[in-house]
Amino acid sequence: MKVLFSCVGTTDPIRGMHDGAMLHIMRHYRPDAVVMYVSPEMKAHDAKDNRYALAFESIQQRYPDYHPEIHRIDGDAVDVSEFDSFYEPFQKIVKDWSAQYPDAEILLNLSSGSTQMKMTMALLAMDLRYRTKGIQVKNFEQRSGTSERSSEDNYDIHAEIELNEDDDDASPNRCSEPDLFLIRRNEERQRVKAMLDQYDYKALEAMRDAIPADCRKLVRHLAHRSDYDFAQAEQLAENLPVPFCLFPMRPCKSWATKRAYREESEYLLCLELMQKTGALTNFVLRLNPLVLRLQQAYLKQICSFDCGQITIRKGSHVLISRDKIRALDPALETYLDQHFNIFRDNTDISIVFCNALLAYLGKADTEEGRLFTALEKLNQSQRNAAAHTLNNTTEQDIYDLIGFGSKKLVEKLEALIQEIYADLCDPKLFRIYDTCNEYIYQRL
């Protein structure tokens, strides 16, 4: 859908036997709707001869299949040289039409009305919040207008319509789309795209005026979600008008399993953003709690071993209980004593301990077991170094320790989650930030 928003001035609707800018844009762009802003001065001229209705009627007679909706707005700004009189009401018109028709392209007439009206239209043509396009119509005289104006006392609308040379199919199209506005809009798009490429949604929130109105809530959702503020992100996702699911997931009857999956998969998504943006020190530091959760989930879902059988909870700590291990499986207690040279009772469950459980269950040499061993090594080396020294973690550090880079590590963790939660996980989830970014960029 195309909507033309146009002021009318002393060259409209027709003068010098040629289209004024508004009529010329209608002739060559065929907008589905025309929003015409009429100042009190132009309203007084129209009251004498009904010039605008007659001009619209003439163009519809010239093109019988063209029937645009005409929406007239009678303004109250007596002094049309006052810039501040127009920006707010013009912006509201564009905003309202954009909200009513989100996919509509709004054509802005840059050539009709006072200088201040044209300046306002030019500003709106560069505003990324709206799908606007500035249209300039060149003077048919190829210089400053010298013919009579439509505000002259002897102006004859009937003669202008009858002798309008632009009705001739051979007449030139004088419309153009100034490159300046396209360059400016593209610069703004590139600024937003740079933020999207960095997944910097908090910075995008601060660029509110550069974000289309129908994307602002989505940006706020992503800002909270990327900060692992899941409750707020979920609340903001309600009724968001996007053509894809923000939380793709297969049906699940178990609330506890669903909750565990959501917490772990969303945490991994946050880690993936750190990996993509090169924040590898933070990536390694934040990896530990996820690895421990995934180890326990793997033991339970794949190995049918619930760590809750051998642990006790004290406040926020989950502690290993020797008594529970002995009651469950005396051979496991013996194995752990041999493995750790007598393991300590009532210590926090850890990556090292869970890897010992996996070895006891014969999973150490599986692909998942080798991954967990690599993660244990990464945790012991880089996490401790990052926490206690001034060094940062590099891609080479990760590769030297585990034999593959951070991107491959994230892919392996995604595959692990898909295996653990096979009945629940929809792989589309792992592209959700890129899906949202592509959607926002398309809306600019």
CSV table of C-alpha atoms in Angstrom, one decimal:
chain,number,residue,atom,x,y,z
A,1,MET,CA,0.0,0.0,0.0
A,2,LYS,CA,1.2,3.5,-0.8
A,3,VAL,CA,0.0,6.6,1.0
A,4,LEU,CA,0.8,10.2,-0.2
A,5,PHE,CA,1.0,12.8,2.5
A,6,SER,CA,1.0,16.3,0.8
A,7,CYS,CA,0.6,19.9,1.7
A,8,VAL,CA,-0.9,22.2,-1.0
A,9,GLY,CA,0.5,25.5,-1.9
A,10,THR,CA,0.2,28.1,-4.6
A,11,THR,CA,1.3,25.7,-7.3
A,12,ASP,CA,-1.4,23.2,-6.5
A,13,PRO,CA,-3.5,21.6,-7.8
A,14,ILE,CA,-2.6,22.8,-11.3
A,15,ARG,CA,-0.9,25.9,-12.5
A,16,GLY,CA,0.6,27.1,-15.8
A,17,MET,CA,-1.3,24.3,-17.5
A,18,HIS,CA,0.8,21.7,-15.7
A,19,ASP,CA,0.3,19.5,-12.6
A,20,GLY,CA,1.2,20.8,-9.3
A,21,ALA,CA,3.4,18.5,-7.2
A,22,MET,CA,0.6,16.7,-5.4
A,23,LEU,CA,-1.3,15.9,-8.6
A,24,HIS,CA,1.9,14.9,-10.4
A,25,ILE,CA,2.9,12.4,-7.7
A,26,MET,CA,-0.6,10.9,-7.8
A,27,ARG,CA,-0.3,10.6,-11.6
A,28,HIS,CA,3.1,8.7,-11.5
A,29,TYR,CA,3.0,6.8,-8.2
A,30,ARG,CA,-0.7,6.1,-8.0
A,31,PRO,CA,-1.0,6.1,-4.1
A,32,ASP,CA,-3.9,4.1,-2.7
A,33,ALA,CA,-4.6,7.0,-0.3
A,34,VAL,CA,-3.9,10.7,-0.3
A,35,VAL,CA,-3.7,12.7,2.9
A,36,MET,CA,-3.9,16.4,2.0
A,37,TYR,CA,-3.0,19.1,4.5
A,38,VAL,CA,-4.8,22.4,3.7
A,39,SER,CA,-3.7,25.7,5.5
A,40,PRO,CA,-6.4,28.3,6.2
A,41,GLU,CA,-5.1,30.4,3.3
A,42,MET,CA,-5.5,27.5,0.8
A,43,LYS,CA,-8.8,26.6,2.3
A,44,ALA,CA,-10.1,30.1,1.5
A,45,HIS,CA,-9.1,29.7,-2.1
A,46,ASP,CA,-10.6,26.3,-2.3
A,47,ALA,CA,-13.9,27.6,-1.0
A,48,LYS,CA,-14.2,29.8,-4.0
A,49,ASP,CA,-13.9,27.2,-6.7
A,50,ASN,CA,-13.7,23.7,-5.2
A,51,ARG,CA,-10.4,23.3,-7.0
A,52,TYR,CA,-9.0,20.2,-5.2
A,53,ALA,CA,-12.1,18.1,-5.6
A,54,LEU,CA,-12.2,19.1,-9.3
A,55,ALA,CA,-8.6,18.2,-9.8
A,56,PHE,CA,-9.0,14.8,-8.1
A,57,GLU,CA,-12.1,14.2,-10.3
A,58,SER,CA,-10.1,15.1,-13.4
A,59,ILE,CA,-7.3,12.6,-12.7
A,60,GLN,CA,-9.8,9.8,-12.0
A,61,GLN,CA,-11.5,10.5,-15.3
A,62,ARG,CA,-8.1,10.4,-17.0
A,63,TYR,CA,-7.3,7.0,-15.3
A,64,PRO,CA,-10.7,5.2,-14.8
A,65,ASP,CA,-9.2,2.3,-12.9
A,66,TYR,CA,-7.6,4.6,-10.3
A,67,HIS,CA,-9.7,5.4,-7.3
A,68,PRO,CA,-7.6,6.6,-4.4
A,69,GLU,CA,-9.0,7.4,-1.0
A,70,ILE,CA,-8.8,11.2,-0.3
A,71,HIS,CA,-8.4,12.3,3.3
A,72,ARG,CA,-8.4,16.1,3.8
A,73,ILE,CA,-7.0,17.7,6.9
A,74,ASP,CA,-7.8,21.4,7.4
A,75,GLY,CA,-5.0,22.9,9.4
A,76,ASP,CA,-5.2,25.8,11.7
A,77,ALA,CA,-1.7,27.3,11.3
A,78,VAL,CA,-2.3,30.8,10.0
A,79,ASP,CA,1.4,31.7,9.9
A,80,VAL,CA,2.8,29.0,7.5
A,81,SER,CA,6.3,30.4,7.9
A,82,GLU,CA,6.5,29.1,11.5
A,83,PHE,CA,8.4,25.8,11.5
A,84,ASP,CA,7.3,24.7,14.9
A,85,SER,CA,3.6,24.8,13.8
A,86,PHE,CA,4.1,21.8,11.6
A,87,TYR,CA,6.5,19.2,13.0
A,88,GLU,CA,4.3,17.8,15.7
A,89,PRO,CA,1.1,17.6,13.7
A,90,PHE,CA,2.8,16.2,10.6
A,91,GLN,CA,4.7,13.6,12.6
A,92,LYS,CA,1.4,12.6,14.2
A,93,ILE,CA,-0.1,12.1,10.8
A,94,VAL,CA,2.7,9.9,9.7
A,95,LYS,CA,2.8,8.0,13.0
A,96,ASP,CA,-1.0,7.3,12.9
A,97,TRP,CA,-0.9,6.1,9.3
A,98,SER,CA,2.1,3.9,10.0
A,99,ALA,CA,0.4,2.4,13.0
A,100,GLN,CA,-2.8,1.7,11.0
A,101,TYR,CA,-1.0,0.3,8.0
A,102,PRO,CA,2.4,-1.0,9.2
A,103,ASP,CA,3.4,-2.2,5.7
A,104,ALA,CA,2.5,0.9,3.9
A,105,GLU,CA,5.0,3.1,2.2
A,106,ILE,CA,4.3,6.8,3.0
A,107,LEU,CA,5.2,9.2,0.1
A,108,LEU,CA,6.0,12.7,1.3
A,109,ASN,CA,5.6,15.6,-1.1
A,110,LEU,CA,8.7,17.8,-0.7
A,111,SER,CA,7.6,20.4,-3.3
A,112,SER,CA,4.3,21.8,-2.1
A,113,GLY,CA,3.5,24.3,0.6
A,114,SER,CA,5.6,26.8,2.5
A,115,THR,CA,9.3,26.4,3.0
A,116,GLN,CA,8.7,25.4,6.6
A,117,MET,CA,6.2,22.7,5.5
A,118,LYS,CA,8.7,21.3,3.0
A,119,MET,CA,11.5,21.3,5.6
A,120,THR,CA,9.2,19.3,8.0
A,121,MET,CA,8.5,16.8,5.2
A,122,ALA,CA,12.2,16.5,4.5
A,123,LEU,CA,12.9,15.7,8.2
A,124,LEU,CA,10.2,13.0,8.2
A,125,ALA,CA,11.6,11.6,5.0
A,126,MET,CA,14.9,10.8,6.9
A,127,ASP,CA,13.1,9.4,10.0
A,128,LEU,CA,13.9,5.7,10.3
A,129,ARG,CA,10.9,5.1,12.5
A,130,TYR,CA,8.6,5.3,9.6
A,131,ARG,CA,8.6,3.8,6.1
A,132,THR,CA,8.7,7.2,4.3
A,133,LYS,CA,10.0,8.3,1.0
A,134,GLY,CA,10.6,11.9,0.0
A,135,ILE,CA,9.4,12.8,-3.5
A,136,GLN,CA,10.5,16.0,-5.2
A,137,VAL,CA,8.7,17.3,-8.3
A,138,LYS,CA,10.7,19.6,-10.6
A,139,ASN,CA,9.3,22.8,-11.9
A,140,PHE,CA,8.1,22.3,-15.4
A,141,GLU,CA,9.8,25.6,-16.4
A,142,GLN,CA,13.2,24.2,-15.3
A,143,ARG,CA,13.7,27.3,-13.2
A,144,SER,CA,12.0,29.3,-10.5
A,145,GLY,CA,8.4,29.5,-11.2
A,146,THR,CA,7.3,32.5,-13.2
A,147,SER,CA,3.8,31.6,-14.3
A,148,GLU,CA,0.7,32.6,-12.4
A,149,ARG,CA,0.1,31.1,-9.0
A,150,SER,CA,-3.1,29.3,-8.0
A,151,SER,CA,-3.6,32.1,-5.4
A,152,GLU,CA,-4.1,34.8,-8.0
A,153,ASP,CA,-7.6,36.3,-8.3
A,154,ASN,CA,-7.9,35.4,-12.0
A,155,TYR,CA,-7.0,31.7,-11.4
A,156,ASP,CA,-9.4,29.5,-13.4
A,157,ILE,CA,-9.4,25.8,-12.3
A,158,HIS,CA,-11.6,24.7,-15.2
A,159,ALA,CA,-9.2,26.1,-17.8
A,160,GLU,CA,-6.2,24.6,-16.0
A,161,ILE,CA,-7.8,21.2,-16.0
A,162,GLU,CA,-8.9,21.5,-19.7
A,163,LEU,CA,-5.5,22.6,-20.9
A,164,ASN,CA,-3.3,20.5,-18.5
A,165,GLU,CA,-0.3,19.4,-20.7
A,166,ASP,CA,0.6,16.7,-18.2
A,167,ASP,CA,-2.5,14.7,-19.3
A,168,ASP,CA,-0.6,13.9,-22.5
A,169,ASP,CA,1.1,10.5,-22.2
A,170,ALA,CA,4.2,11.9,-23.8
A,171,SER,CA,4.7,14.5,-21.1
A,172,PRO,CA,7.8,13.9,-18.9
A,173,ASN,CA,7.7,12.5,-15.4
A,174,ARG,CA,9.1,15.3,-13.2
A,175,CYS,CA,9.2,13.3,-10.0
A,176,SER,CA,12.5,12.3,-8.4
A,177,GLU,CA,13.6,10.7,-5.1
A,178,PRO,CA,16.5,12.9,-3.8
A,179,ASP,CA,19.7,10.8,-3.2
A,180,LEU,CA,20.4,12.9,-0.1
A,181,PHE,CA,17.5,11.4,1.8
A,182,LEU,CA,18.4,7.9,0.7
A,183,ILE,CA,22.0,8.4,1.8
A,184,ARG,CA,20.9,9.7,5.2
A,185,ARG,CA,18.4,6.9,5.7
A,186,ASN,CA,21.0,4.3,4.7
A,187,GLU,CA,23.5,5.9,7.2
A,188,GLU,CA,20.9,5.5,9.9
A,189,ARG,CA,20.2,2.0,8.8
A,190,GLN,CA,23.9,1.1,9.0
A,191,ARG,CA,24.1,2.5,12.5
A,192,VAL,CA,21.2,0.3,13.6
A,193,LYS,CA,22.6,-2.6,11.7
A,194,ALA,CA,26.0,-2.2,13.5
A,195,MET,CA,24.1,-2.4,16.8
A,196,LEU,CA,22.2,-5.4,15.7
A,197,ASP,CA,25.4,-7.1,14.5
A,198,GLN,CA,26.9,-6.6,18.0
A,199,TYR,CA,23.6,-7.8,19.6
A,200,ASP,CA,23.8,-4.5,21.6
A,201,TYR,CA,20.1,-4.2,22.4
A,202,LYS,CA,20.6,-1.8,25.3
A,203,ALA,CA,22.3,0.6,23.0
A,204,LEU,CA,19.4,0.1,20.5
A,205,GLU,CA,17.0,1.0,23.3
A,206,ALA,CA,18.7,4.3,23.6
A,207,MET,CA,18.4,4.9,19.9
A,208,ARG,CA,14.6,4.8,20.2
A,209,ASP,CA,13.9,7.4,17.5
A,210,ALA,CA,15.8,5.3,15.0
A,211,ILE,CA,13.7,2.2,15.6
A,212,PRO,CA,10.4,1.6,13.9
A,213,ALA,CA,7.5,1.9,16.4
A,214,ASP,CA,6.4,-1.7,15.8
A,215,CYS,CA,9.9,-2.9,16.7
A,216,ARG,CA,10.6,-1.0,19.9
A,217,LYS,CA,8.9,-3.5,22.2
A,218,LEU,CA,10.8,-6.3,20.5
A,219,VAL,CA,14.1,-4.5,21.1
A,220,ARG,CA,13.2,-4.1,24.8
A,221,HIS,CA,12.4,-7.8,24.9
A,222,LEU,CA,15.8,-8.7,23.4
A,223,ALA,CA,17.6,-6.3,25.8
A,224,HIS,CA,16.1,-8.1,28.8
A,225,ARG,CA,16.5,-11.5,27.3
A,226,SER,CA,20.1,-11.1,26.4
A,227,ASP,CA,20.8,-10.1,30.0
A,228,TYR,CA,19.1,-13.3,31.2
A,229,ASP,CA,16.2,-11.3,32.7
A,230,PHE,CA,13.9,-14.1,31.6
A,231,ALA,CA,10.8,-13.1,33.5
A,232,GLN,CA,10.7,-9.6,32.1
A,233,ALA,CA,11.6,-10.8,28.6
A,234,GLU,CA,8.7,-13.3,28.7
A,235,GLN,CA,6.3,-10.6,29.8
A,236,LEU,CA,7.4,-8.3,27.0
A,237,ALA,CA,7.0,-11.1,24.5
A,238,GLU,CA,3.3,-11.4,25.1
A,239,ASN,CA,1.2,-10.3,22.1
A,240,LEU,CA,4.3,-9.1,20.2
A,241,PRO,CA,3.1,-8.9,16.5
A,242,VAL,CA,6.0,-10.8,15.0
A,243,PRO,CA,5.6,-13.5,12.3
A,244,PHE,CA,7.6,-16.1,14.2
A,245,CYS,CA,7.6,-17.8,17.6
A,246,LEU,CA,10.0,-16.1,20.1
A,247,PHE,CA,10.2,-19.2,22.2
A,248,PRO,CA,10.0,-22.2,19.8
A,249,MET,CA,9.5,-25.3,21.7
A,250,ARG,CA,7.7,-28.6,21.3
A,251,PRO,CA,4.8,-29.5,23.7
A,252,CYS,CA,5.8,-30.8,27.1
A,253,LYS,CA,3.7,-32.2,30.0
A,254,SER,CA,6.4,-32.0,32.7
A,255,TRP,CA,6.6,-28.4,34.1
A,256,ALA,CA,9.9,-29.2,35.8
A,257,THR,CA,11.5,-30.5,32.6
A,258,LYS,CA,10.2,-27.5,30.7
A,259,ARG,CA,11.5,-25.1,33.3
A,260,ALA,CA,15.0,-26.7,33.3
A,261,TYR,CA,15.1,-26.7,29.5
A,262,ARG,CA,14.1,-23.0,29.3
A,263,GLU,CA,16.7,-22.0,31.9
A,264,GLU,CA,19.5,-23.9,30.4
A,265,SER,CA,18.8,-23.1,26.7
A,266,GLU,CA,18.3,-19.4,27.4
A,267,TYR,CA,21.5,-19.3,29.4
A,268,LEU,CA,23.3,-20.9,26.5
A,269,LEU,CA,21.8,-18.2,24.2
A,270,CYS,CA,23.3,-15.5,26.4
A,271,LEU,CA,26.7,-17.3,26.3
A,272,GLU,CA,26.5,-17.5,22.5
A,273,LEU,CA,26.1,-13.7,22.3
A,274,MET,CA,29.3,-13.4,24.4
A,275,GLN,CA,31.0,-15.8,22.0
A,276,LYS,CA,29.8,-14.0,18.9
A,277,THR,CA,30.9,-10.5,20.2
A,278,GLY,CA,34.3,-11.8,21.3
A,279,ALA,CA,33.7,-11.4,25.1
A,280,LEU,CA,35.6,-14.7,25.6
A,281,THR,CA,36.8,-14.0,29.1
A,282,ASN,CA,33.2,-13.5,30.3
A,283,PHE,CA,32.1,-16.4,28.2
A,284,VAL,CA,34.5,-18.8,30.0
A,285,LEU,CA,33.7,-17.3,33.5
A,286,ARG,CA,29.9,-17.8,32.9
A,287,LEU,CA,30.2,-21.3,31.4
A,288,ASN,CA,30.7,-23.2,34.7
A,289,PRO,CA,27.1,-23.1,36.0
A,290,LEU,CA,25.7,-24.2,32.7
A,291,VAL,CA,28.1,-27.1,32.3
A,292,LEU,CA,27.2,-28.4,35.8
A,293,ARG,CA,23.5,-28.1,35.0
A,294,LEU,CA,23.9,-30.0,31.7
A,295,GLN,CA,26.0,-32.7,33.3
A,296,GLN,CA,23.2,-33.4,35.8
A,297,ALA,CA,20.6,-33.2,33.1
A,298,TYR,CA,22.5,-35.6,31.0
A,299,LEU,CA,23.0,-38.0,33.9
A,300,LYS,CA,19.3,-37.9,34.6
A,301,GLN,CA,17.8,-38.0,31.0
A,302,ILE,CA,20.4,-40.1,29.2
A,303,CYS,CA,21.9,-42.3,32.0
A,304,SER,CA,18.9,-42.5,34.2
A,305,PHE,CA,20.9,-41.4,37.2
A,306,ASP,CA,19.4,-38.6,39.3
A,307,CYS,CA,22.0,-36.7,41.3
A,308,GLY,CA,19.2,-35.8,43.8
A,309,GLN,CA,19.6,-39.4,45.1
A,310,ILE,CA,23.1,-38.7,46.4
A,311,THR,CA,23.0,-35.0,47.4
A,312,ILE,CA,21.5,-32.9,50.0
A,313,ARG,CA,20.5,-29.2,49.8
A,314,LYS,CA,21.7,-26.7,52.4
A,315,GLY,CA,20.5,-23.2,51.5
A,316,SER,CA,21.7,-22.5,48.0
A,317,HIS,CA,24.3,-25.3,48.1
A,318,VAL,CA,23.9,-28.8,46.7
A,319,LEU,CA,26.2,-31.1,48.7
A,320,ILE,CA,27.4,-34.6,48.1
A,321,SER,CA,26.3,-37.1,50.7
A,322,ARG,CA,28.5,-40.1,51.4
A,323,ASP,CA,25.7,-41.8,53.3
A,324,LYS,CA,23.3,-41.5,50.4
A,325,ILE,CA,25.9,-42.8,48.0
A,326,ARG,CA,26.6,-45.8,50.2
A,327,ALA,CA,22.9,-46.5,50.5
A,328,LEU,CA,22.3,-46.2,46.8
A,329,ASP,CA,25.4,-48.1,45.5
A,330,PRO,CA,28.3,-49.2,47.7
A,331,ALA,CA,30.4,-49.9,44.6
A,332,LEU,CA,30.0,-46.2,43.6
A,333,GLU,CA,31.4,-45.1,46.9
A,334,THR,CA,34.4,-47.4,46.5
A,335,TYR,CA,35.0,-46.1,43.0
A,336,LEU,CA,34.8,-42.5,44.1
A,337,ASP,CA,37.2,-43.1,46.9
A,338,GLN,CA,39.7,-44.6,44.5
A,339,HIS,CA,39.2,-41.9,41.9
A,340,PHE,CA,39.6,-39.0,44.3
A,341,ASN,CA,41.9,-40.8,46.8
A,342,ILE,CA,39.1,-40.6,49.4
A,343,PHE,CA,36.5,-38.0,48.3
A,344,ARG,CA,35.3,-35.5,50.9
A,345,ASP,CA,31.8,-35.7,52.3
A,346,ASN,CA,29.4,-32.7,52.2
A,347,THR,CA,31.3,-30.9,49.4
A,348,ASP,CA,29.6,-29.0,46.6
A,349,ILE,CA,28.7,-31.0,43.6
A,350,SER,CA,31.1,-30.0,40.8
A,351,ILE,CA,32.0,-30.6,37.2
A,352,VAL,CA,34.9,-32.8,38.3
A,353,PHE,CA,32.5,-34.9,40.4
A,354,CYS,CA,29.9,-35.3,37.7
A,355,ASN,CA,32.6,-36.4,35.2
A,356,ALA,CA,33.6,-39.1,37.7
A,357,LEU,CA,30.0,-40.3,37.8
A,358,LEU,CA,30.0,-40.3,34.0
A,359,ALA,CA,33.2,-42.4,34.0
A,360,TYR,CA,31.7,-44.9,36.5
A,361,LEU,CA,28.6,-45.2,34.2
A,362,GLY,CA,30.8,-45.9,31.2
A,363,LYS,CA,30.2,-42.6,29.4
A,364,ALA,CA,33.7,-41.1,29.6
A,365,ASP,CA,34.6,-42.2,26.1
A,366,THR,CA,31.4,-41.1,24.4
A,367,GLU,CA,31.3,-37.9,22.5
A,368,GLU,CA,29.4,-36.2,25.3
A,369,GLY,CA,31.8,-37.6,27.9
A,370,ARG,CA,34.8,-36.2,26.0
A,371,LEU,CA,33.0,-32.8,25.7
A,372,PHE,CA,32.5,-32.7,29.5
A,373,THR,CA,36.1,-33.6,30.0
A,374,ALA,CA,37.2,-30.8,27.8
A,375,LEU,CA,34.9,-28.4,29.6
A,376,GLU,CA,36.4,-29.5,32.9
A,377,LYS,CA,39.9,-28.7,31.6
A,378,LEU,CA,38.7,-25.3,30.3
A,379,ASN,CA,37.1,-24.5,33.6
A,380,GLN,CA,40.2,-25.5,35.7
A,381,SER,CA,42.6,-23.6,33.5
A,382,GLN,CA,41.0,-20.5,31.9
A,383,ARG,CA,38.3,-19.8,34.4
A,384,ASN,CA,40.7,-19.8,37.3
A,385,ALA,CA,43.2,-17.7,35.3
A,386,ALA,CA,40.5,-15.2,34.4
A,387,ALA,CA,39.2,-15.0,37.9
A,388,HIS,CA,42.6,-14.5,39.6
A,389,THR,CA,44.9,-12.8,37.1
A,390,LEU,CA,44.8,-9.7,34.8
A,391,ASN,CA,45.0,-11.9,31.7
A,392,ASN,CA,42.1,-12.2,29.2
A,393,THR,CA,41.0,-15.4,27.5
A,394,THR,CA,41.7,-15.6,23.7
A,395,GLU,CA,40.4,-17.8,21.0
A,396,GLN,CA,43.8,-19.4,20.8
A,397,ASP,CA,43.7,-20.2,24.5
A,398,ILE,CA,40.5,-22.1,24.1
A,399,TYR,CA,41.7,-23.9,21.0
A,400,ASP,CA,45.0,-24.9,22.7
A,401,LEU,CA,43.1,-26.4,25.7
A,402,ILE,CA,40.3,-28.3,24.1
A,403,GLY,CA,41.2,-28.7,20.5
A,404,PHE,CA,38.5,-26.5,19.0
A,405,GLY,CA,37.3,-22.9,19.1
A,406,SER,CA,34.6,-21.1,21.0
A,407,LYS,CA,32.1,-21.3,18.0
A,408,LYS,CA,32.5,-25.0,17.8
A,409,LEU,CA,32.1,-25.3,21.5
A,410,VAL,CA,28.7,-23.4,21.4
A,411,GLU,CA,27.6,-25.7,18.6
A,412,LYS,CA,28.5,-28.8,20.6
A,413,LEU,CA,26.5,-27.4,23.6
A,414,GLU,CA,23.5,-26.8,21.4
A,415,ALA,CA,23.7,-30.4,20.1
A,416,LEU,CA,24.0,-31.6,23.7
A,417,ILE,CA,20.8,-29.7,24.7
A,418,GLN,CA,19.0,-31.1,21.7
A,419,GLU,CA,20.0,-34.6,22.8
A,420,ILE,CA,19.1,-34.2,26.4
A,421,TYR,CA,15.8,-32.5,25.7
A,422,ALA,CA,15.0,-34.3,22.4
A,423,ASP,CA,11.3,-34.3,22.9
A,424,LEU,CA,11.3,-30.6,23.8
A,425,CYS,CA,14.0,-28.7,21.9
A,426,ASP,CA,13.2,-26.9,18.6
A,427,PRO,CA,16.5,-26.0,16.9
A,428,LYS,CA,15.0,-22.7,15.7
A,429,LEU,CA,15.6,-21.4,19.2
A,430,PHE,CA,19.3,-21.2,18.6
A,431,ARG,CA,18.8,-18.7,15.8
A,432,ILE,CA,16.2,-16.6,17.6
A,433,TYR,CA,18.5,-13.5,18.0
A,434,ASP,CA,19.5,-13.6,14.4
A,435,THR,CA,15.9,-14.1,13.3
A,436,CYS,CA,14.8,-11.1,15.4
A,437,ASN,CA,17.7,-9.0,14.0
A,438,GLU,CA,16.8,-9.8,10.4
A,439,TYR,CA,13.1,-8.9,11.1
A,440,ILE,CA,14.1,-5.5,12.7
A,441,TYR,CA,16.4,-4.7,9.8
A,442,GLN,CA,13.8,-5.5,7.3
A,443,ARG,CA,11.4,-3.1,9.1
A,444,LEU,CA,13.7,-0.2,8.8
